[in-house]
Coordinates of C-alpha atoms and ligand atoms in Angstrom, one line a residue:
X18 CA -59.1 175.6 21.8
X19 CA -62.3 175.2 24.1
X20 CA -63.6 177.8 26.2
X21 CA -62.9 175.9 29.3
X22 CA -59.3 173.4 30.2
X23 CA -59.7 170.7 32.0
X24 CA -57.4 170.8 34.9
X25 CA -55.9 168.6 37.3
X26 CA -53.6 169.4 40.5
X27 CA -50.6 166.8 42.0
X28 CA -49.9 168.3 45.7
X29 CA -53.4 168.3 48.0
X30 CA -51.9 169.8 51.1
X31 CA -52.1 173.1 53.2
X32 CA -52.4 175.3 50.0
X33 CA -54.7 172.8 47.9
X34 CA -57.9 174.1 49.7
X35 CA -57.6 177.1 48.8
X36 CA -57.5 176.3 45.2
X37 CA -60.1 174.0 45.1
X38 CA -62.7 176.3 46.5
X39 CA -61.4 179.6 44.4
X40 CA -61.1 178.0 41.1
X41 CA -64.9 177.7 41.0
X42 CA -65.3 181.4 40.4
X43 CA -63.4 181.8 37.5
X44 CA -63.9 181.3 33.6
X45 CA -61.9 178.6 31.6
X46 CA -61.5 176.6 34.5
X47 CA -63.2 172.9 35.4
X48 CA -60.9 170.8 38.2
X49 CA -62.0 167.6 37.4
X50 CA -58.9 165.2 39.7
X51 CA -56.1 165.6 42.2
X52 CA -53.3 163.6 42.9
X53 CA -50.6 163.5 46.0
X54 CA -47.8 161.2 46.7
X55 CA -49.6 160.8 49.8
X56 CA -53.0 158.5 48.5
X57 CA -55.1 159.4 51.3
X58 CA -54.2 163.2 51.1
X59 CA -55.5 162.8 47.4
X60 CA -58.4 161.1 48.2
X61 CA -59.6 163.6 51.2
X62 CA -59.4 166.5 48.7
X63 CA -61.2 164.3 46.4
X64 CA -64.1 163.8 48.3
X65 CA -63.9 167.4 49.9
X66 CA -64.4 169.0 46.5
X67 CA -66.4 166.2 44.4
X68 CA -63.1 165.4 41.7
X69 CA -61.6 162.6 41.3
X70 CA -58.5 161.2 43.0
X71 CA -55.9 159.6 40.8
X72 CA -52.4 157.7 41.2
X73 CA -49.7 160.4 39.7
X74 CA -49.6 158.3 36.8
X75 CA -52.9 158.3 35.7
X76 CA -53.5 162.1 36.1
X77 CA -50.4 162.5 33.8
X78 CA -52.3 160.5 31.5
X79 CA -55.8 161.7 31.8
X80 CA -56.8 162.8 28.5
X81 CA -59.5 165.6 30.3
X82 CA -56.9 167.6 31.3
X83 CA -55.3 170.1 29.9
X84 CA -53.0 172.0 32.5
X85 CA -52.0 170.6 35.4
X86 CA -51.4 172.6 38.9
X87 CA -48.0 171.9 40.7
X88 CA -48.9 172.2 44.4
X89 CA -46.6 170.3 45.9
X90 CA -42.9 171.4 48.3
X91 CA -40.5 173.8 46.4
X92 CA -38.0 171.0 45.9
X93 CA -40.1 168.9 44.1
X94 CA -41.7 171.7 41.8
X95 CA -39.1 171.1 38.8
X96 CA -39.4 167.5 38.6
X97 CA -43.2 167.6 38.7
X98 CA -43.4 170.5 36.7
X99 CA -41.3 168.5 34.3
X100 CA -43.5 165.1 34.5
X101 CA -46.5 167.5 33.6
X102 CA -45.1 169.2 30.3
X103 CA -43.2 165.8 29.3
X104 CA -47.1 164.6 29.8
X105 CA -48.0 166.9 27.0
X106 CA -50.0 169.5 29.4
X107 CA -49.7 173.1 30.3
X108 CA -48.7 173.4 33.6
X109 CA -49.0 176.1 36.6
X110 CA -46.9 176.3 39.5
X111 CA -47.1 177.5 42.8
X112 CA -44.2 180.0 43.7
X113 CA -41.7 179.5 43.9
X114 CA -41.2 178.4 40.0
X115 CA -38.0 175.6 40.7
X116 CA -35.2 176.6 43.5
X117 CA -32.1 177.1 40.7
X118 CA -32.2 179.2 38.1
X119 CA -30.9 175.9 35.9
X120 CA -33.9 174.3 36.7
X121 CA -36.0 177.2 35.3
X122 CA -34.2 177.4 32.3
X123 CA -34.6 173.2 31.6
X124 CA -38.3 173.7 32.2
X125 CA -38.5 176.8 29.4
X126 CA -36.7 174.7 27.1
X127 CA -39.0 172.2 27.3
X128 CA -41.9 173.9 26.9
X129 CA -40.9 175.7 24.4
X130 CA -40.1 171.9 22.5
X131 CA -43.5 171.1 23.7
X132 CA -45.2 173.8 22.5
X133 CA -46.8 174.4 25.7
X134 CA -47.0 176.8 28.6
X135 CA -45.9 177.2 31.9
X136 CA -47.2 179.6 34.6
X137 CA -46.8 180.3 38.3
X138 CA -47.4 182.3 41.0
X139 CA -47.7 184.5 43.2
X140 CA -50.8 186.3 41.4
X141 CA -51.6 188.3 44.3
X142 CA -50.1 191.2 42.3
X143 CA -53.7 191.1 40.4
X144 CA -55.0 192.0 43.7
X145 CA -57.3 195.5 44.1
X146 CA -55.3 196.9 45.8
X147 CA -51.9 196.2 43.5
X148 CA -53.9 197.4 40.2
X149 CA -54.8 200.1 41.8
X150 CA -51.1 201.1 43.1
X151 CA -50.3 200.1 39.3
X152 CA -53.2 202.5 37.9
X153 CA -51.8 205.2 39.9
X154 CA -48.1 204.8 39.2
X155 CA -48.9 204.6 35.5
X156 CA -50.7 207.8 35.7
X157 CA -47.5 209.5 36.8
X158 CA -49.1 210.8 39.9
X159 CA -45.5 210.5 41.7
X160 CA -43.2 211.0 38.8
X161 CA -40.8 208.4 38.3
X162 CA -40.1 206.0 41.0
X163 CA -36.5 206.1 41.8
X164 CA -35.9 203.9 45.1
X165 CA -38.1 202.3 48.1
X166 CA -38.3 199.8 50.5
X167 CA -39.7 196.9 51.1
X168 CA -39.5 194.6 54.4
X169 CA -41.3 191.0 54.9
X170 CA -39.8 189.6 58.9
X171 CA -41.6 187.8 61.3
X172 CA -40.6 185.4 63.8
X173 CA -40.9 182.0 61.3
X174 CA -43.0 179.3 60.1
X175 CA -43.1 176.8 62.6
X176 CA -45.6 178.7 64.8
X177 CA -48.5 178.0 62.1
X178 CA -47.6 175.9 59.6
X179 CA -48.5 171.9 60.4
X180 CA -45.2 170.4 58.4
X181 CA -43.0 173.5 58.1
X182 CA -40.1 171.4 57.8
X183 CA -39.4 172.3 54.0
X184 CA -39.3 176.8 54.6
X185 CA -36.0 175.9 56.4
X186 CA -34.4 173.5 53.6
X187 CA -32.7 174.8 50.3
X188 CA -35.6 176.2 48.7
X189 CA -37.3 177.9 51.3
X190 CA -36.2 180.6 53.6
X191 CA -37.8 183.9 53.7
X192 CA -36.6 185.1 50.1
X193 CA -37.8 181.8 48.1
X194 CA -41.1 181.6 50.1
X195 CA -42.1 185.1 50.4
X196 CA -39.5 187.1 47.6
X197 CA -41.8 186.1 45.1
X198 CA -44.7 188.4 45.8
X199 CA -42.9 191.0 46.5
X200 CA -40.3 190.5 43.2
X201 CA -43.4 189.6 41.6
X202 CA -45.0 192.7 42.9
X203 CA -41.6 195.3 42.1
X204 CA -41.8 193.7 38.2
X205 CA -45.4 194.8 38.5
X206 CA -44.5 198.3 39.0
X207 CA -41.2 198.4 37.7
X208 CA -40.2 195.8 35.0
X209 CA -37.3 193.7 35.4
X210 CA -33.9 194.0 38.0
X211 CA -30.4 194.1 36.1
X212 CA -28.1 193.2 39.2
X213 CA -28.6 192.3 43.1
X214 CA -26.2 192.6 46.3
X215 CA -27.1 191.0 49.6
X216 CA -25.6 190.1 53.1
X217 CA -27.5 187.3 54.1
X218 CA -27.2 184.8 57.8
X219 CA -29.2 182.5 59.6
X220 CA -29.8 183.4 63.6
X221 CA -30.5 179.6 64.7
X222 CA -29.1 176.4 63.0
X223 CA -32.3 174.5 64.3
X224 CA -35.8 175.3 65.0
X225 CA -38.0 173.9 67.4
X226 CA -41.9 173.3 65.6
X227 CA -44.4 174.6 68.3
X228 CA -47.4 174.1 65.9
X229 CA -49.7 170.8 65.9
X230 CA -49.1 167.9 64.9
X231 CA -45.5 168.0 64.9
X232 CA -45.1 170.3 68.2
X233 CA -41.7 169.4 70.0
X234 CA -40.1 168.4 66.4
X235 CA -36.6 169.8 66.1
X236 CA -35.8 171.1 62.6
X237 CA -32.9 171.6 60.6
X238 CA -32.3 175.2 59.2
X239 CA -30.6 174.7 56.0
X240 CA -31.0 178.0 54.3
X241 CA -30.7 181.6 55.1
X242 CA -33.5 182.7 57.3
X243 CA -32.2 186.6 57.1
X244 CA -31.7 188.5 53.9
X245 CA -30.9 191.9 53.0
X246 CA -30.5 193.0 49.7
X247 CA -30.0 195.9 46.7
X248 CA -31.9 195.5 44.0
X249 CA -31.1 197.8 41.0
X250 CA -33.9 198.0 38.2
X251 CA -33.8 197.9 34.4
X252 CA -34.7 201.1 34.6
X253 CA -32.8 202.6 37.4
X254 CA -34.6 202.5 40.2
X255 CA -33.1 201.0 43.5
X256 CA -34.8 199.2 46.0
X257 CA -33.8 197.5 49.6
X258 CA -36.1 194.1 50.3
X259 CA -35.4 192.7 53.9
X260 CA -36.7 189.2 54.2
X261 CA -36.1 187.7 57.5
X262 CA -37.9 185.1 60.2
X263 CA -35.3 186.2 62.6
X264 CA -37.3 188.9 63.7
X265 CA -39.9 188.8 66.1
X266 CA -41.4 192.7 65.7
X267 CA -40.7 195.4 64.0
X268 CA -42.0 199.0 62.7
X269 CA -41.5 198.8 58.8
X270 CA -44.1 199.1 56.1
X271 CA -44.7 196.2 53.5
X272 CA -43.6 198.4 50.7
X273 CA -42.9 202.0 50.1
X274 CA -42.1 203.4 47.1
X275 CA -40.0 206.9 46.4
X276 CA -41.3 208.8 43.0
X277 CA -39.7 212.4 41.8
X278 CA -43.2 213.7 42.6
X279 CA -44.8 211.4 45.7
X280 CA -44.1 208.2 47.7
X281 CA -46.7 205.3 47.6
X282 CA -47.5 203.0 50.1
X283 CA -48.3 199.4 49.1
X284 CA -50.0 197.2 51.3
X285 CA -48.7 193.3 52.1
X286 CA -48.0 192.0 48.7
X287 CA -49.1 188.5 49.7
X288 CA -52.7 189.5 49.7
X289 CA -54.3 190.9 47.3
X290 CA -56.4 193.9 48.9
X291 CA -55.6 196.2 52.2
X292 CA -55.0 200.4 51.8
X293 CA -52.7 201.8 49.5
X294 CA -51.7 205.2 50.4
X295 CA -49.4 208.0 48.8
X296 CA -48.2 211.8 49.4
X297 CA -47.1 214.2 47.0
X298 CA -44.6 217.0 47.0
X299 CA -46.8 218.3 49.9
X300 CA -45.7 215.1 52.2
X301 CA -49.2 214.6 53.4
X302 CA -49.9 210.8 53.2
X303 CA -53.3 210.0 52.4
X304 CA -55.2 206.7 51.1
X305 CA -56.3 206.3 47.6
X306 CA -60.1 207.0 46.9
X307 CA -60.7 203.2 46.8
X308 CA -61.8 201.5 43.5
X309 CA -64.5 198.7 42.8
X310 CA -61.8 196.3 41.3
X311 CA -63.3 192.7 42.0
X312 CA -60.1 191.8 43.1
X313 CA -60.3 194.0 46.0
X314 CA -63.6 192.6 47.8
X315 CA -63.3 191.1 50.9
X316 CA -64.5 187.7 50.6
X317 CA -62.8 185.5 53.0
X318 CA -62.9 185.3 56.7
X319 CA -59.3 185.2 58.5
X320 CA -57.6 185.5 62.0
X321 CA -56.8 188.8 60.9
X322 CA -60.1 189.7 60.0
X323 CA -62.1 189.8 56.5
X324 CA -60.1 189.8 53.4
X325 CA -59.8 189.6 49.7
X326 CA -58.7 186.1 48.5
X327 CA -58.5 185.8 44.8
X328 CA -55.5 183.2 44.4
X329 CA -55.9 181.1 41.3
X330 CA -56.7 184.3 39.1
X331 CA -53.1 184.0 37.6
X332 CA -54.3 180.5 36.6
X333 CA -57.3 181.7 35.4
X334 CA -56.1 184.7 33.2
X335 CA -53.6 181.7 31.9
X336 CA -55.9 179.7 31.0
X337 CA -57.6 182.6 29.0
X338 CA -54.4 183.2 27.5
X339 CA -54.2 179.5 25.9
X340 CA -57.8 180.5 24.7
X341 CA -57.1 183.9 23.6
X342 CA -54.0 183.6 22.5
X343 CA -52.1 186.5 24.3
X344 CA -49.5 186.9 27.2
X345 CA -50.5 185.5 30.2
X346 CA -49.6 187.7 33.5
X347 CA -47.9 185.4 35.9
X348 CA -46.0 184.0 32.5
X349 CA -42.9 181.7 32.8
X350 CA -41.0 184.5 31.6
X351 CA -41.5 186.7 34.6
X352 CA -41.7 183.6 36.9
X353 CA -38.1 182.8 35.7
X354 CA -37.2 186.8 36.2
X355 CA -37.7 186.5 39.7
X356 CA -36.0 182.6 40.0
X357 CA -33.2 184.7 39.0
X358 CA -33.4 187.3 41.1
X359 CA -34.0 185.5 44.1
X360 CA -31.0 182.7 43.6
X361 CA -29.2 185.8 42.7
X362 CA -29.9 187.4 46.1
X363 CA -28.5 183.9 48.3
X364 CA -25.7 183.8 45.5
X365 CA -24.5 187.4 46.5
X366 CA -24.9 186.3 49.8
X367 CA -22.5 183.5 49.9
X368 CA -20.0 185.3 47.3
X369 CA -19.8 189.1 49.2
X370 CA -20.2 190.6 45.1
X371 CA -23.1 192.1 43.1
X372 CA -25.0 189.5 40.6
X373 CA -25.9 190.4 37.2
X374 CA -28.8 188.9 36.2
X375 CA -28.9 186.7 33.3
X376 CA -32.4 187.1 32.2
X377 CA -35.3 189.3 31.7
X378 CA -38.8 190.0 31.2
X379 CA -41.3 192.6 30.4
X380 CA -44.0 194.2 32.6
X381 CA -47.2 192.4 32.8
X382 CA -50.1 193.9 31.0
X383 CA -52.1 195.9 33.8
X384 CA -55.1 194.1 34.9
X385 CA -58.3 196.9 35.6
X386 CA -61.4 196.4 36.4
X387 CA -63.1 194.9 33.2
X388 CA -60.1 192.8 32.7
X389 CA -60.7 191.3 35.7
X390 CA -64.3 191.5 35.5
X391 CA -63.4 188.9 32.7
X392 CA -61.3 186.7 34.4
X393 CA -64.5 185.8 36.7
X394 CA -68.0 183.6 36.5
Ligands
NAD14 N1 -49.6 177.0 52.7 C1 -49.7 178.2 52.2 O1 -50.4 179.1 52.8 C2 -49.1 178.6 50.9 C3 -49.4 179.8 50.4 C4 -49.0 180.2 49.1 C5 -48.1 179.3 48.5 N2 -47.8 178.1 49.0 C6 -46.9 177.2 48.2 O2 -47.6 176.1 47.8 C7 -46.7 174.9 47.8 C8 -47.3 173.9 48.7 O3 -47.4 174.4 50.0 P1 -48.3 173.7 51.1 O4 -48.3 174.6 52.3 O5 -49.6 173.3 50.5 O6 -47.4 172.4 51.5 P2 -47.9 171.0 52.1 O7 -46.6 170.4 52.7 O8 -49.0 171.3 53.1 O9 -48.4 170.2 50.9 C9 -47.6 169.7 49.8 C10 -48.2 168.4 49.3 O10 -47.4 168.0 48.2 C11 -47.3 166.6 48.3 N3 -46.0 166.2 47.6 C12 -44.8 166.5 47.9 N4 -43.9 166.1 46.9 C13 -44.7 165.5 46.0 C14 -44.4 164.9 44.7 N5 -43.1 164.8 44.3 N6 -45.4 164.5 44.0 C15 -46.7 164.6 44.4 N7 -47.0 165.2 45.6 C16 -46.0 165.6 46.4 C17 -47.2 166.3 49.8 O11 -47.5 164.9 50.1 C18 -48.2 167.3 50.3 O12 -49.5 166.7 50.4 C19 -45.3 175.4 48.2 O13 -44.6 175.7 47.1 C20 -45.6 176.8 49.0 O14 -44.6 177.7 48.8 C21 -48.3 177.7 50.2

């Protein structure tokens, strides 16, 4: 295989841009055309980022590309995803994978017919500050991790998002949208879940949009917009994961994790830098001597001030993968993992029971410095 895929993305909305301008930085990767339902979305990104815009059709069919990047709404992600490998191309999604765990499983049959690969984020997990929590963990510097906590809750979606109709339809909610980076994130640490509990509700049956354009817009919620579950691990450990936009403040850290020796602190798993702290026996919480991961520089300006933004590295080390021949990180495998786990979550929900979880996955390889050093330009 060459040393560089050609690839194409269907989906040039909020999350597109992002993509485009990061993909540049990596190895392996050339985006050469885009495509949306929506022509004139296609063709803006098209001219933005000097590729070309193309009907669905003809990016299916465009012999340049070899993987093709699913960017569109969660509920459309299995039947594009599906168009792509029965295309004959790689494909990688953005999170979540498909919204049932059937879909999932259709999609890994048919890549595995195909003989291709599927991907998908989050990859945020490859972040600085994630390896670094990793590095540390796998050191044994607090023991064996046994339980923690993790929290994601905010007020909603419709405050920032320009068509946030879709986070409140099956598919969305909190633990779809933002249960993948930290699932993603736990597997990171932990390896896979065995079984899952959760009470889950909705505080509003509508919501009313107050971002621009669609300010005023009332929305249906279709989905649970409050989740709290149990997650057991493969290999004991227990964590709780509250994922709510009911909640308009609240006190809890991202993530916290409990070891025989220490507790770590993670920082937001939906970014890939920010302080990760730990104690040991002693109980005195301190910040990790900081490391020069390249997935840990600041290099983006936000509301929130400067931060590290290396999405599309889970598509780049895939694309290595294909070269190299080796596991990619954000690999179906996982990705499915946590399709499970989340549908497992709502299905707990509705049923009052634990879930076991019908499939698995291993931990991803850990991703240090000159592995990431790689990954880049
Ligand atoms: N916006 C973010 O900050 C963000 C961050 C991380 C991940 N994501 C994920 O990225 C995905 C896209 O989110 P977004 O915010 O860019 O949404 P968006 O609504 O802004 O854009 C989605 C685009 O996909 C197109 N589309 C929908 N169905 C399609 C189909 N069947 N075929 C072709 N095109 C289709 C739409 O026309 C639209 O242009 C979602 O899965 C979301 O969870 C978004």
């Amino acid at each position: 295989m060459s040393r560089e895929l050609g690839v194409g993305i269907i989906g040039c909305g909020n999350i597109s841009t992002t993509y485009f301008k990061l993909a540049p930085l990596f190895k392996g990767l050339k985006v050469l055309a885009c495509a949306d339902l929506n022509k004139e979305a296609a063709e803006m990104r098209a001219e933005e980022y000097d590729v070309k815009a193309q009907s669905i059709a003809e990016l299916l069919d465009n012999d340049e590309l070899d993987v093709i990047v699913n960017l569109t709404i969660p509920a459309a992600h299995f039947s594009v995803s599906r168009a792509i490998l029965e295309a004959g191309k790689h494909v990688y999604s953005e999170k979540p994978l498909t919204i049932t765990l059937e879909e999932g499983k259709a999609l890994q049959k048919l890549a595995k017919e195909k003989g291709l690969s599927v991907g998908c984020a989050p990859d945020t997990f490859l972040g600085g500050a994630h390896q670094l929590a990793r590095k540390y963990i796998d050191e044994g510097s607090v023991g064996r991790i046994t339980s923690g906590t993790c929290h994601v809750m905010s007020p909603g979606m419709e405050m920032w998002h320009p068509n946030p109709g879709f986070f409140f339809l099956e598919g969305g909610g909190p633990i779809l949208d933002l249960g993948p980076y930290y699932i993603a994130n736990l597997i990171n640490f932990l390896g896979p879940v065995k079984r899952v509990a959760a009470l889950t509700s909705m505080a509003n049956k509508t919501r009313t949009v107050t971002s621009e354009p669609l300010k005023g817009q009332v929305i249906p919620v279709e989905t649970p917009t409050n989740i709290h579950a149990l997650l057991e691990f493969a290999n004991g450990a227990t964590i709780t994961l509250s994922a709510s936009w009911d909640v308009w403040s609240h006190r809890h850290a991202n993530m916290e994790l409990y070891g025989t020796e220490g507790s770590l602190f993670v920082p937001d798993p939906n970014f890939f830098g920010g302080v990760v702290e730990a104690s040991g026996r002693n109980k005195t919480i301190e910040p990790l001597e900081p490391w020069d991961h390249p997935f840990g520089i600041l290099n983006q300006e936000s509301p929130q001030g400067p931060r590290a933004n290396y999405r599309t590295a889970g598509l780049a080390d895939m694309a290595m993968a294909l070269i190299e021949r080796r596991d990619a990180r954000c690999s179906l495998e996982r990705t499915l993992h946590g399709v499970d786990v989340m549908t497992s979550i709502l299905k707990s929900g509705e049923e009052h029971r634990f879930v076991e979880l019908t499939t698995t996955c291993t931990q991803p390889a850990a991703l240090g410095i000159d592995e990431a050093l790689a990954l880049l330009r």
